[in-house]
Coordinates of C-alpha atoms in Angstrom, one line a residue:
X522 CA -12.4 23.3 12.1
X523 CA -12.4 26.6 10.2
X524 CA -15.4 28.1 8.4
X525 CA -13.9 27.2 4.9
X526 CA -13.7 23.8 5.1
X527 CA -16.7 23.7 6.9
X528 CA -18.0 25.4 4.1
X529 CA -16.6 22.9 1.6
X530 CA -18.0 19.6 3.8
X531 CA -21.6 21.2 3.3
X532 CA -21.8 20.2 -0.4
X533 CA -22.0 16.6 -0.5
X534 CA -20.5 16.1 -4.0
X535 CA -18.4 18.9 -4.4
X536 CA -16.6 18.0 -7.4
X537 CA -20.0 18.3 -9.6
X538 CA -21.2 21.1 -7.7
X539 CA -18.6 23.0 -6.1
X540 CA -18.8 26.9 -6.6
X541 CA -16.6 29.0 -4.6
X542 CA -18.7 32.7 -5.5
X543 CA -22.3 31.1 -3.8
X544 CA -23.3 30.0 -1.0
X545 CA -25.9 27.7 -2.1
X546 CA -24.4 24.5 -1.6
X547 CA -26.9 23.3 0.8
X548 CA -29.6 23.2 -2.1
X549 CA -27.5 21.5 -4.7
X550 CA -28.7 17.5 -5.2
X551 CA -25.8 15.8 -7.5
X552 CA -26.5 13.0 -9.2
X553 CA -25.3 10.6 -7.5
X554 CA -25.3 12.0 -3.6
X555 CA -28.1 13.4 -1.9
X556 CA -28.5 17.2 -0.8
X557 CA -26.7 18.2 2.5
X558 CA -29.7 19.2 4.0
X559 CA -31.5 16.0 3.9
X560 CA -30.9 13.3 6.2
X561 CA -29.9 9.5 5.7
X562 CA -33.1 7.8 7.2
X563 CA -32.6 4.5 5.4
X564 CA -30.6 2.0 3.7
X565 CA -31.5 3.3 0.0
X566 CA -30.1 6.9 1.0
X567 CA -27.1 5.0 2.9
X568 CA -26.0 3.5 -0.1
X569 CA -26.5 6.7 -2.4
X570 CA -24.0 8.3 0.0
X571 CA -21.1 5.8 -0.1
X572 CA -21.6 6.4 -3.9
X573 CA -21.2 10.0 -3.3
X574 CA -18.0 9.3 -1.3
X575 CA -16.1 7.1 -3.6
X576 CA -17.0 9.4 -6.4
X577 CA -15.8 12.7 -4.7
X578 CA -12.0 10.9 -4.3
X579 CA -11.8 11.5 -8.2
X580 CA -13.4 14.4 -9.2
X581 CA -14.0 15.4 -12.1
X582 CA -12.5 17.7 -15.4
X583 CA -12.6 21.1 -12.8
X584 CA -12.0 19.6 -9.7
X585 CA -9.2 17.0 -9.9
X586 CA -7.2 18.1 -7.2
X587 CA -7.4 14.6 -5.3
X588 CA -7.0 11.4 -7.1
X589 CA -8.7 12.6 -10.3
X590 CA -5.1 13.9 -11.1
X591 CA -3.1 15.7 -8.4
X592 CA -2.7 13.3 -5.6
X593 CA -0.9 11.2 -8.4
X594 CA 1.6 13.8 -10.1
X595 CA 2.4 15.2 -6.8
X596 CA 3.4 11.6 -5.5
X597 CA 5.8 11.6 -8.8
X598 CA 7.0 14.7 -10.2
X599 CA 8.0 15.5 -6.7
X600 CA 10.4 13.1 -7.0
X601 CA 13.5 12.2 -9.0
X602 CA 11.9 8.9 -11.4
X603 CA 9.2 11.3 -13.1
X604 CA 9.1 15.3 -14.0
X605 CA 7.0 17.8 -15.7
X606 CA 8.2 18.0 -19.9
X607 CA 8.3 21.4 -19.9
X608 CA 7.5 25.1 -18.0
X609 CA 3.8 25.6 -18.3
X610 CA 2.3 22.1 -17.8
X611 CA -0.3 21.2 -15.4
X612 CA 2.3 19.2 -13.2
X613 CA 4.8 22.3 -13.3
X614 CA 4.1 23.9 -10.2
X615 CA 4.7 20.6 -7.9
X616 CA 8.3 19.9 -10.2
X617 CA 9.6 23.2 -10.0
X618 CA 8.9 23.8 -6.3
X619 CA 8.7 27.6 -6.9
X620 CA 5.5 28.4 -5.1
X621 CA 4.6 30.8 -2.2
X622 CA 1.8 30.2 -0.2
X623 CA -0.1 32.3 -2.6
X624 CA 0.2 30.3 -5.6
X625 CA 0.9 27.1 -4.3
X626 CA -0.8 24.0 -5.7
X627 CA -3.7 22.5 -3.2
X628 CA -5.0 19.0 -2.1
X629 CA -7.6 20.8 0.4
X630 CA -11.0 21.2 -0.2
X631 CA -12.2 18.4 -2.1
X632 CA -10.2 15.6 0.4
X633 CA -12.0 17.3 3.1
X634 CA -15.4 17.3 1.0
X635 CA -14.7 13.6 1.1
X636 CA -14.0 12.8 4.9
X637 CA -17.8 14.9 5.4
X638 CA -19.5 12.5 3.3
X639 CA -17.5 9.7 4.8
X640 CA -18.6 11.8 8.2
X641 CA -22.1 11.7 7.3
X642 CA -22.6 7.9 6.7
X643 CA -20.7 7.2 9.8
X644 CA -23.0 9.7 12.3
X645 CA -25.8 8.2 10.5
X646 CA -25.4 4.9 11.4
X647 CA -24.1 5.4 14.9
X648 CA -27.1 7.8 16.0
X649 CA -29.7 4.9 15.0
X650 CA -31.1 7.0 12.5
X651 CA -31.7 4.2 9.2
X652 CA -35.4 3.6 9.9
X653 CA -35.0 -0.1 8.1
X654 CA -31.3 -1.0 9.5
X655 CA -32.9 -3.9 11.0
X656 CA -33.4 -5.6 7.6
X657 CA -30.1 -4.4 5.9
X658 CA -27.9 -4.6 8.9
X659 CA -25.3 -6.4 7.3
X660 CA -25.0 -4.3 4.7
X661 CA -25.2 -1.1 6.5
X662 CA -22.4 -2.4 8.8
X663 CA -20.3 -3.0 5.7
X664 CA -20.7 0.8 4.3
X665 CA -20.1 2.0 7.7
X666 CA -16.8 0.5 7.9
X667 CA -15.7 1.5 4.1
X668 CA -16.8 5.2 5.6
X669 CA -14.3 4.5 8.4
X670 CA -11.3 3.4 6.1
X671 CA -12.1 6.5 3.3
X672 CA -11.7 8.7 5.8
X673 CA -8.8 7.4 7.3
X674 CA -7.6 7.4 3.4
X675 CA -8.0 10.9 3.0
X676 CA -6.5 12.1 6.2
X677 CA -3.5 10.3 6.2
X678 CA -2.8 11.8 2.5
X679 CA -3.3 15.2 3.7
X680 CA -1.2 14.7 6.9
X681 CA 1.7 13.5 4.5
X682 CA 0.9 16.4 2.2
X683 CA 1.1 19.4 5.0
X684 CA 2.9 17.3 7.5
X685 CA 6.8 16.3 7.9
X686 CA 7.2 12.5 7.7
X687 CA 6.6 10.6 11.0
X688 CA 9.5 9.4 10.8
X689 CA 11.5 12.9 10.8
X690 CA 10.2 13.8 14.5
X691 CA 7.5 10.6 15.7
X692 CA 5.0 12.9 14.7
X693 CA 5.3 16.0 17.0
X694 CA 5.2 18.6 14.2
X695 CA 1.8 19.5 13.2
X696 CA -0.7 17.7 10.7
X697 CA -3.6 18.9 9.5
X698 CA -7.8 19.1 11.2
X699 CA -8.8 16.0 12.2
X700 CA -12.6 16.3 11.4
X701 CA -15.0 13.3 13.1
X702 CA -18.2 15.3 13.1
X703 CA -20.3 18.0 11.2
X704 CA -19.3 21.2 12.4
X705 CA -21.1 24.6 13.2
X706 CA -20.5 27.4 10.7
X707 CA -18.4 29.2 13.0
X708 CA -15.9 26.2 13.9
X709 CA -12.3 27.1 14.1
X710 CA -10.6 23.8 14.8
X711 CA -6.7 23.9 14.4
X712 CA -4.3 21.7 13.4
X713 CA -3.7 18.2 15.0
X714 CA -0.2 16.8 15.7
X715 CA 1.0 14.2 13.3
X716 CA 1.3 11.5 15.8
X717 CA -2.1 12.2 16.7
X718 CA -3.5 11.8 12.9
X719 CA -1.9 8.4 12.8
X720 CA -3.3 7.4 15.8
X721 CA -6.8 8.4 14.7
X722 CA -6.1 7.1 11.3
X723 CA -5.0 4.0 12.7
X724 CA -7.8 3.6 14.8
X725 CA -10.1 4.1 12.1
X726 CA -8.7 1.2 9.9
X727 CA -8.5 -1.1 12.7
X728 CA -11.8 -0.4 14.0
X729 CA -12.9 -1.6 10.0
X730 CA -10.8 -4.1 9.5
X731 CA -11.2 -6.0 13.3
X732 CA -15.2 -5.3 12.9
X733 CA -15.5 -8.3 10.9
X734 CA -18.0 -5.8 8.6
X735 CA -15.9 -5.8 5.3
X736 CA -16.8 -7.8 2.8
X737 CA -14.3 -10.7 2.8
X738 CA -13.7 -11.3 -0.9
X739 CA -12.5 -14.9 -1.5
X740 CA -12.1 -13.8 -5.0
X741 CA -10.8 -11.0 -7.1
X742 CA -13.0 -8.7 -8.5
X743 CA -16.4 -9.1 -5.9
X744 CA -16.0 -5.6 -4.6
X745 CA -14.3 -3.7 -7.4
X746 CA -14.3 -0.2 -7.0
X747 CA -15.7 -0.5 -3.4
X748 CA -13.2 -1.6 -0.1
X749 CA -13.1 -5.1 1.1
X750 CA -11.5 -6.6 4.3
X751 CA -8.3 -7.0 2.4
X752 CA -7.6 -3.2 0.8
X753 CA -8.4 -1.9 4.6
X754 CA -5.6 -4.3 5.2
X755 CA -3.5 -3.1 2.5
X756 CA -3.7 0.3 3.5
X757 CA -2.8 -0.1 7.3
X758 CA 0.3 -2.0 5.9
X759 CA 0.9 1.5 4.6
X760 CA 0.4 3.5 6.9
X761 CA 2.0 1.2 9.6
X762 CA 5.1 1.5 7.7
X763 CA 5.4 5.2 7.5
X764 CA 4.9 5.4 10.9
X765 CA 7.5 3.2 11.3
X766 CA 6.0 0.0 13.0
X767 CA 7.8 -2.2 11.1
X768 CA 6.6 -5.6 12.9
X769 CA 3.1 -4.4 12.7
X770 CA 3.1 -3.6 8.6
X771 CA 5.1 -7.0 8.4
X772 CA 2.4 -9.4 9.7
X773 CA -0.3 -7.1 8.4
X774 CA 1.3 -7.7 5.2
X775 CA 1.7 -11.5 5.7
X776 CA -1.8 -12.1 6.3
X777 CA -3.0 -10.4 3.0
X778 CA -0.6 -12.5 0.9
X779 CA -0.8 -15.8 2.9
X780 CA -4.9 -15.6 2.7
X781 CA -6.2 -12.8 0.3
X782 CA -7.0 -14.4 -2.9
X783 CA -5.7 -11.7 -4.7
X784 CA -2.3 -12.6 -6.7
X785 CA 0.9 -11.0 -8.7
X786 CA 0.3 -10.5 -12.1
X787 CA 2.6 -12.9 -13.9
X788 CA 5.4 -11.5 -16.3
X789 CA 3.7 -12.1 -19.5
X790 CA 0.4 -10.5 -18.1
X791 CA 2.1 -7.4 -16.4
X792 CA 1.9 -4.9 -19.6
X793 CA -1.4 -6.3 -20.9
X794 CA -3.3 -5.9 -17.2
X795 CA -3.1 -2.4 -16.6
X796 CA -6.3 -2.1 -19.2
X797 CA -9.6 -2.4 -16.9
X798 CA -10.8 -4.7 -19.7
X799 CA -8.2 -7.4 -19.4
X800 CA -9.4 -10.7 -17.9
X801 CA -6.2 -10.3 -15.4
X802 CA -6.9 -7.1 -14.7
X803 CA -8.1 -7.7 -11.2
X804 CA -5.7 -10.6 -10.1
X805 CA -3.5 -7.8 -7.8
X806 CA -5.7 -4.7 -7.9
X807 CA -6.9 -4.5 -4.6
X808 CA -9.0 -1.3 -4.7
X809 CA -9.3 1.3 -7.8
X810 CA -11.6 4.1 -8.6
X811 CA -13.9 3.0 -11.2
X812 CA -14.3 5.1 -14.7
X813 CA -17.9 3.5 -16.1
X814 CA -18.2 6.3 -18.2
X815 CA -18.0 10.2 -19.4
X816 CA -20.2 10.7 -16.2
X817 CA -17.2 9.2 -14.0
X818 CA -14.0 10.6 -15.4
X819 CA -12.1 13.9 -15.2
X820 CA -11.7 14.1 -18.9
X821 CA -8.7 16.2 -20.4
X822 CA -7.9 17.2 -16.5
X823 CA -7.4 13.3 -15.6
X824 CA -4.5 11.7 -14.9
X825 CA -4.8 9.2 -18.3
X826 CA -5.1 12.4 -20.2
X827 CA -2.1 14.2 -18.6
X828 CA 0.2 11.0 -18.4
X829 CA -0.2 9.9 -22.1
X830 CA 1.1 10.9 -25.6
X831 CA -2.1 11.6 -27.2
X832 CA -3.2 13.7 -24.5
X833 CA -1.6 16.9 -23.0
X834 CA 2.1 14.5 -22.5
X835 CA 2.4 16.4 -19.3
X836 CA 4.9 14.1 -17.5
X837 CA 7.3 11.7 -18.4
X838 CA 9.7 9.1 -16.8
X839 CA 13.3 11.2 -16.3
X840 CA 16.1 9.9 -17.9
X841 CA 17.7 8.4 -14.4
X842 CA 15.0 6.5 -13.9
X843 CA 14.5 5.1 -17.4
X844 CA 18.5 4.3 -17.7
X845 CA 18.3 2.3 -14.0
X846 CA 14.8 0.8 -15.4
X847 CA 16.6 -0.5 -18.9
X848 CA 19.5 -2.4 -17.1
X849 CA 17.5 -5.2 -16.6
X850 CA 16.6 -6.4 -20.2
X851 CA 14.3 -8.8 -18.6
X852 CA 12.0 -6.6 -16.5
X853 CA 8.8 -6.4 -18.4
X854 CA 8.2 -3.0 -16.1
X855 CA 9.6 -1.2 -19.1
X856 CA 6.6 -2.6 -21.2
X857 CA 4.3 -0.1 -19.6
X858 CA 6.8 3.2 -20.2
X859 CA 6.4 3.8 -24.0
X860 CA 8.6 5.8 -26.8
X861 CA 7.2 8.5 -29.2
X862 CA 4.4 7.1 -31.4
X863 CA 3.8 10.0 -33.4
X864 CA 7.9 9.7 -34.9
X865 CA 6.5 12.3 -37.9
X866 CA 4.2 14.8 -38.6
X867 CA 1.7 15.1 -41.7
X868 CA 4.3 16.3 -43.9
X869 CA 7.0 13.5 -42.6
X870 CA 9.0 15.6 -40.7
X871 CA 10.0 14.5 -37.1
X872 CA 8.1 15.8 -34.4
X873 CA 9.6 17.5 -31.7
X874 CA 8.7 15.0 -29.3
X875 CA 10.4 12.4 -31.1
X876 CA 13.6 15.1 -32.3
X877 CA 14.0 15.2 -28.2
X878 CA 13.2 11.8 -27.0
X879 CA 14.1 9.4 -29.9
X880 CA 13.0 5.8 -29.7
X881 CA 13.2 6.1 -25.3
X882 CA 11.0 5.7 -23.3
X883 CA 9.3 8.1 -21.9
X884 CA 5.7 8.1 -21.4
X885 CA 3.7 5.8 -18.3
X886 CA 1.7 3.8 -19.9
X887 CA -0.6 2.5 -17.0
X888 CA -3.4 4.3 -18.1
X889 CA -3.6 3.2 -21.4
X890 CA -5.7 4.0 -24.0
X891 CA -6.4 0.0 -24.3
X892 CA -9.5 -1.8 -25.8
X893 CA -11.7 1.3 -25.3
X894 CA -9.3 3.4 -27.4
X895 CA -9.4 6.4 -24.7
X896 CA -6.8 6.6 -21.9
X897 CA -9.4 9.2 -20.0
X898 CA -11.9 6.3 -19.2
X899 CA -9.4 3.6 -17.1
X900 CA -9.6 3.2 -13.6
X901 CA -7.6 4.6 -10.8
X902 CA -5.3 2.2 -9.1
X903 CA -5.3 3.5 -4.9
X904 CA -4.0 -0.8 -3.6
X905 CA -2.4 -3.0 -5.3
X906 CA -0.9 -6.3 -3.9
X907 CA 2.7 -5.8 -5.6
X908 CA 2.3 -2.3 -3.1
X909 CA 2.1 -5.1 0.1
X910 CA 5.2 -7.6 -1.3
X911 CA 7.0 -4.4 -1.1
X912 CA 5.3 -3.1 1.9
X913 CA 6.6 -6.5 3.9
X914 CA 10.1 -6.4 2.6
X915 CA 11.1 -3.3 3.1
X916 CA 9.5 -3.6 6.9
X917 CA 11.4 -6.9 6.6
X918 CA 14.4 -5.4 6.2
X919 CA 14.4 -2.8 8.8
X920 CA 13.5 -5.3 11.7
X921 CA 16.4 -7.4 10.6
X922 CA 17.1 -10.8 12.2
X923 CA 14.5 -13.5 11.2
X924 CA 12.5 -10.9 9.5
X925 CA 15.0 -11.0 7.0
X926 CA 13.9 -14.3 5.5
X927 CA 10.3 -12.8 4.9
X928 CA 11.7 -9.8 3.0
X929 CA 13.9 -12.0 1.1
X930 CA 10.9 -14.3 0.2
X931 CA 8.8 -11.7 -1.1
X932 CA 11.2 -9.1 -2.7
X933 CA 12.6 -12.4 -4.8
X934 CA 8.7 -12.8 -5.4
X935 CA 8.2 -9.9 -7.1
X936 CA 11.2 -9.5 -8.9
X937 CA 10.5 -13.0 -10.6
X938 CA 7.0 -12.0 -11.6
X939 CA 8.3 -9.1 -13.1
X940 CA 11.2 -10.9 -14.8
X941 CA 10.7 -12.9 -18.3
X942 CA 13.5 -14.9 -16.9
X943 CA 12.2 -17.7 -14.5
X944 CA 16.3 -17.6 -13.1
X945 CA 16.5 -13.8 -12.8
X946 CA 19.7 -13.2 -11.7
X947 CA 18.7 -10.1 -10.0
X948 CA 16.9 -12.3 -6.7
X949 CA 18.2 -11.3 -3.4
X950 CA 19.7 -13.4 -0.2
X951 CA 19.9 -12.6 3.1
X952 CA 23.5 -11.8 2.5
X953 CA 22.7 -9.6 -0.4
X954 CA 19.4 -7.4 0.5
X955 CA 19.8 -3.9 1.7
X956 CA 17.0 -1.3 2.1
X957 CA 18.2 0.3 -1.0
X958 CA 18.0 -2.8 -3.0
X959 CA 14.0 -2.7 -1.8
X960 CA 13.6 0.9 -2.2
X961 CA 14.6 0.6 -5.9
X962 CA 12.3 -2.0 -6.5
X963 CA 9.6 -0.1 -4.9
X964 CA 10.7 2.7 -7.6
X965 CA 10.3 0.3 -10.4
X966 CA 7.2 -0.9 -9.4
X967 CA 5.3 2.3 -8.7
X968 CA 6.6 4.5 -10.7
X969 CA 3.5 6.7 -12.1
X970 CA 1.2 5.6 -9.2
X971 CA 2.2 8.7 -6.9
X972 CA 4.2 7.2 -4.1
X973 CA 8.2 8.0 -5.2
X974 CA 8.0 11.4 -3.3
X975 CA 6.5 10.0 -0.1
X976 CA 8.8 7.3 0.0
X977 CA 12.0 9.2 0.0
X978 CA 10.7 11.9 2.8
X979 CA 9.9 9.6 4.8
X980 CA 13.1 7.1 4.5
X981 CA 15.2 10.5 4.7
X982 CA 16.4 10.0 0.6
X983 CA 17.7 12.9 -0.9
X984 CA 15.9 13.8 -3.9
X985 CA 18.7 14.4 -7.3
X986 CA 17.1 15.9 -10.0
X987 CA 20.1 17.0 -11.6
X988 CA 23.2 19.0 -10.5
X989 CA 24.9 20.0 -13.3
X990 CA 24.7 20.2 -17.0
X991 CA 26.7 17.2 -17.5
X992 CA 23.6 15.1 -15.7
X993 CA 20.8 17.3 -16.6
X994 CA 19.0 14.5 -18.7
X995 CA 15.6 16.2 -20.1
X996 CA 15.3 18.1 -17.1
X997 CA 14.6 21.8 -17.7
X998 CA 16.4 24.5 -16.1
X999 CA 15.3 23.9 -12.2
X1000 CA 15.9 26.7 -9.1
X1001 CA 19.1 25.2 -7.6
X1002 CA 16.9 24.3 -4.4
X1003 CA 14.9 22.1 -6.5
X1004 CA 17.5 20.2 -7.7
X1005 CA 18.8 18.2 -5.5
X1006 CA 16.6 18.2 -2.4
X1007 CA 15.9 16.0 1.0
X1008 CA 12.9 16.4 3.9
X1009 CA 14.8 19.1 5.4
X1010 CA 13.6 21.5 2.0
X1011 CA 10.8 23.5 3.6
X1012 CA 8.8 23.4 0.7
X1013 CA 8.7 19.4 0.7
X1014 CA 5.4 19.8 2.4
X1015 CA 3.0 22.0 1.0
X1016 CA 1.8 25.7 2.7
X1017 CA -1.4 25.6 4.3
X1018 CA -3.9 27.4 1.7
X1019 CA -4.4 31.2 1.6
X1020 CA -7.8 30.7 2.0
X1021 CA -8.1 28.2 4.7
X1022 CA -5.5 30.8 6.7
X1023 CA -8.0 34.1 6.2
X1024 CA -10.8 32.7 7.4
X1025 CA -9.1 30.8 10.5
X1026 CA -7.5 33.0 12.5
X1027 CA -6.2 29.9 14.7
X1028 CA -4.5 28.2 11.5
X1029 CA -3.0 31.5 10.6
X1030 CA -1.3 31.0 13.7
X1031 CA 0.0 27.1 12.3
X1032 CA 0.9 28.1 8.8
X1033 CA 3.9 25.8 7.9
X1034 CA 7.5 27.0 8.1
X1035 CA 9.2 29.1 5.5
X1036 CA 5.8 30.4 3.8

């Protein structure tokens, strides 16, 4: 690829010891990765690595532009069911859509930092290199196929982050570097079609998940924080249905709720079961990153810290989006959007959050602060199995005919686990489902998790923030192109950054339209 993110592969942890001003990356040791410059010659450093990799798709309090923070509020902010409270936040720049390619936000180095530790366990293992594989086979197998899917992971988030959609051209714009291998200082690898990214990302996941490697967890819980057979799964329902193979996302998706033993959280456990202490907590979360402690999280940068009321209150629910959620008096979904707590200040005066917002709600709530008392310390949800009911109707949906029984089935599925009424009226038939009807649940449902943005680019759904006073809600004043918005918006997918296109004289050449 290009000598800066080769330079930002070398360090294997980058988010505890990234330093863009020195080149001595290939000394640093983190804590929990080993050095660059050492080698993985057994199953002890094997498993230090995978460590490594899961904890670089966080980050931490400086670098938290991956799923520390930024992969989520890009996901939502981006879109019309969440926004930034007010000029200046952290989450700003991705609402207002004002950047150049100078300034504009990045999802770069430390997803890339990820796919080279992912790189590293994978090269290890294939050149025979473990001196004591023979006793730990099946366990190196098993990290050897979580490399596989984590890299897959990451570069099918940055193909839909400087990519168009699949679906707006099957893929023939370009992507981003496809990286597969440690590269020589001097590499200058360009940019990779977007067909040609899913194909490799598919190939990854199915290479894991047909391996028969992953850990099979016949209950919820044995791998938390790690990928079984059944979050690869998960994600290639995903990715299938970006890409559009509908069938293929479908039975993918059947197969995890026929025989997965994971489950919906039920209605009265829905609010309670976003705290990683609940007893429920892992009935439907397929794979999260795990906060253990200080040494985990990304502090006052993190996503618990920016999305709640005691923190910075950086983002909130728009008021579209909280007037279609409150229809329903009987979706529980609202349970985890909260009003103003603080109502008055020490002199018992209302605040100005509460003179703006009242008693609605505003605040996502699925990082709460919960029975450790600190929102910063939850864990990450990246798969959950409410993400796959969804997944199968809306591929359900689009393939029509008989399919449409299967999307019926397991939209209605959801909705009644969401519902405190057993006889929701709000089910579907086959006479009544449209893609809409799915694509709002999918809204409901996910809201705060980072996927509203993607969904609408790639189902071609025109973004409306606002477009006049009269429906401004608690929108600030937007550019008029940010308003109201679909796929077509050139900066709907991100510039690739300044410094990647300095050093690369071949990616200079492949900088997105418009920038």
């Amino acid at each position: 690829m290009i000598t800066k993110i080769y330079k930002s592969f070398i360090l294997t942890v980058a988010v505890l010891g990234f330093s863009s001003c020195v080149n001595n990356w290939l000394d640093q040791t983190p804590s929990n990765g080993i050095p660059t410059s050492q080698a993985i010659t057994n199953y002890n450093d094997t498993k230090t690595a995978m460590y490594g990799m899961y904890d670089g798709l966080q980050g931490n309090s400086k670098y938290n532009e991956y799923y520390a923070a930024r992969m989520f509020y890009y996901g939502d902010v981006r879109g019309d069911d969440m926004q930034a409270r007010d000029q200046g936040m952290r989450t700003s720049s991705c609402y207002e859509m004002r950047y150049t390619v100078d300034d504009a936000p990045a999802i770069w180095n430390i997803p890339y930092n990820v796919i080279r530790r992912a790189n590293r366990i994978i090269e290890a293992v294939e050149s025979k290199t473990i001196s004591d594989a023979d006793k730990y086979q099946k366990e190196i197998n098993d990290i050897y196929a979580q490399a596989k899917v984590v890299r897959a992971l990451v570069h099918f988030d940055l193909v839909r982050i400087y990519g168009n959609p699949y679906t707006s051209d099957n893929g023939k714009s370009l992507g981003v570097p496809f990286v597969d291998t440690a590269l020589p200082t001097d590499a200058q690898q360009g940019r990779e079609t977007v067909a040609k990214i899913y194909e490799k990302v598919i190939e990854d996941l199915t290479d894991a998940v047909n391996s028969g490697a992953l850990h099979k967890s016949v209950k919820v819980g044995e791998k938390q924080g790690f990928i079984d057979q059944w979050a690869a799964e998960a994600l290639l329902t995903r990715v299938y249905l970006y890409k559009g193979e509908d069938a293929l996302a479908l039975s993918t998706a059947k197969n995890i709720i026929e025989n997965s033993p994971y489950d919906l959280w039920a209605a009265d456990e829905y609010a309670d079961a976003w705290d990683k202490m609940s007893a429920k907590h892992t009935k439907e979360m397929m794979f999260e990153l795990i906060n253990n402690g200080t040494d985990d999280w990304a502090d006052r940068e993190g996503i618990g810290y920016l999305y709640n009321e005691d923190g910075y209150a950086d983002a909130i629910c728009t008021k579209s989006f909280v007037d279609m959620l409150k229809v329903d008096q009987n979706d529980v979904r609202i349970n985890v959007i909260l009003p103003v707590q603080m109502k008055t200040d020490d002199k018992g005066k209302p605040t100005d959050l509460y003179k703006k917002y009242g008693e609605e709600p505003v605040f996502i709530n699925k990082f709460p602060k919960g029975q450790q008392g600190d929102p910063r310390l939850q864990n990450l949800p990246i798969l959950r199995l409410s993400e796959v009911y969804l997944n199968a109707a809306e591929a359900g949906v689009k393939l029509g005919g008989s399919a449409v029984d299967d999307a019926v089935r397991y939209l209605n599925e959801l909705i009644k686990a969401r519902s405190v009424d057993a006889n929701s009226a709000n089910v579907v038939d086959a006479g009544n489902i449209t893609l809409e009807r799915v694509l709002m649940e999918r809204r409901k449902e996910l809201v705060g998790e980072g996927h509203r943005f993607f969904d609408a680019m790639r189902n071609n759904e025109t973004i409306v923030r606002y477009e006049s006073q009269d429906n401004i809600g608690w929108h600030y004043a937007l550019n008029e192109d940010s308003r109201k918005f679909d796929r077509t918006y050139f900066r709907t997918i991100l510039p690739i950054p300044v410094s990647e296109v300095n050093a690369n004289p071949v990616i200079a050449k492949q900088q997105n339209p418009g920038y």
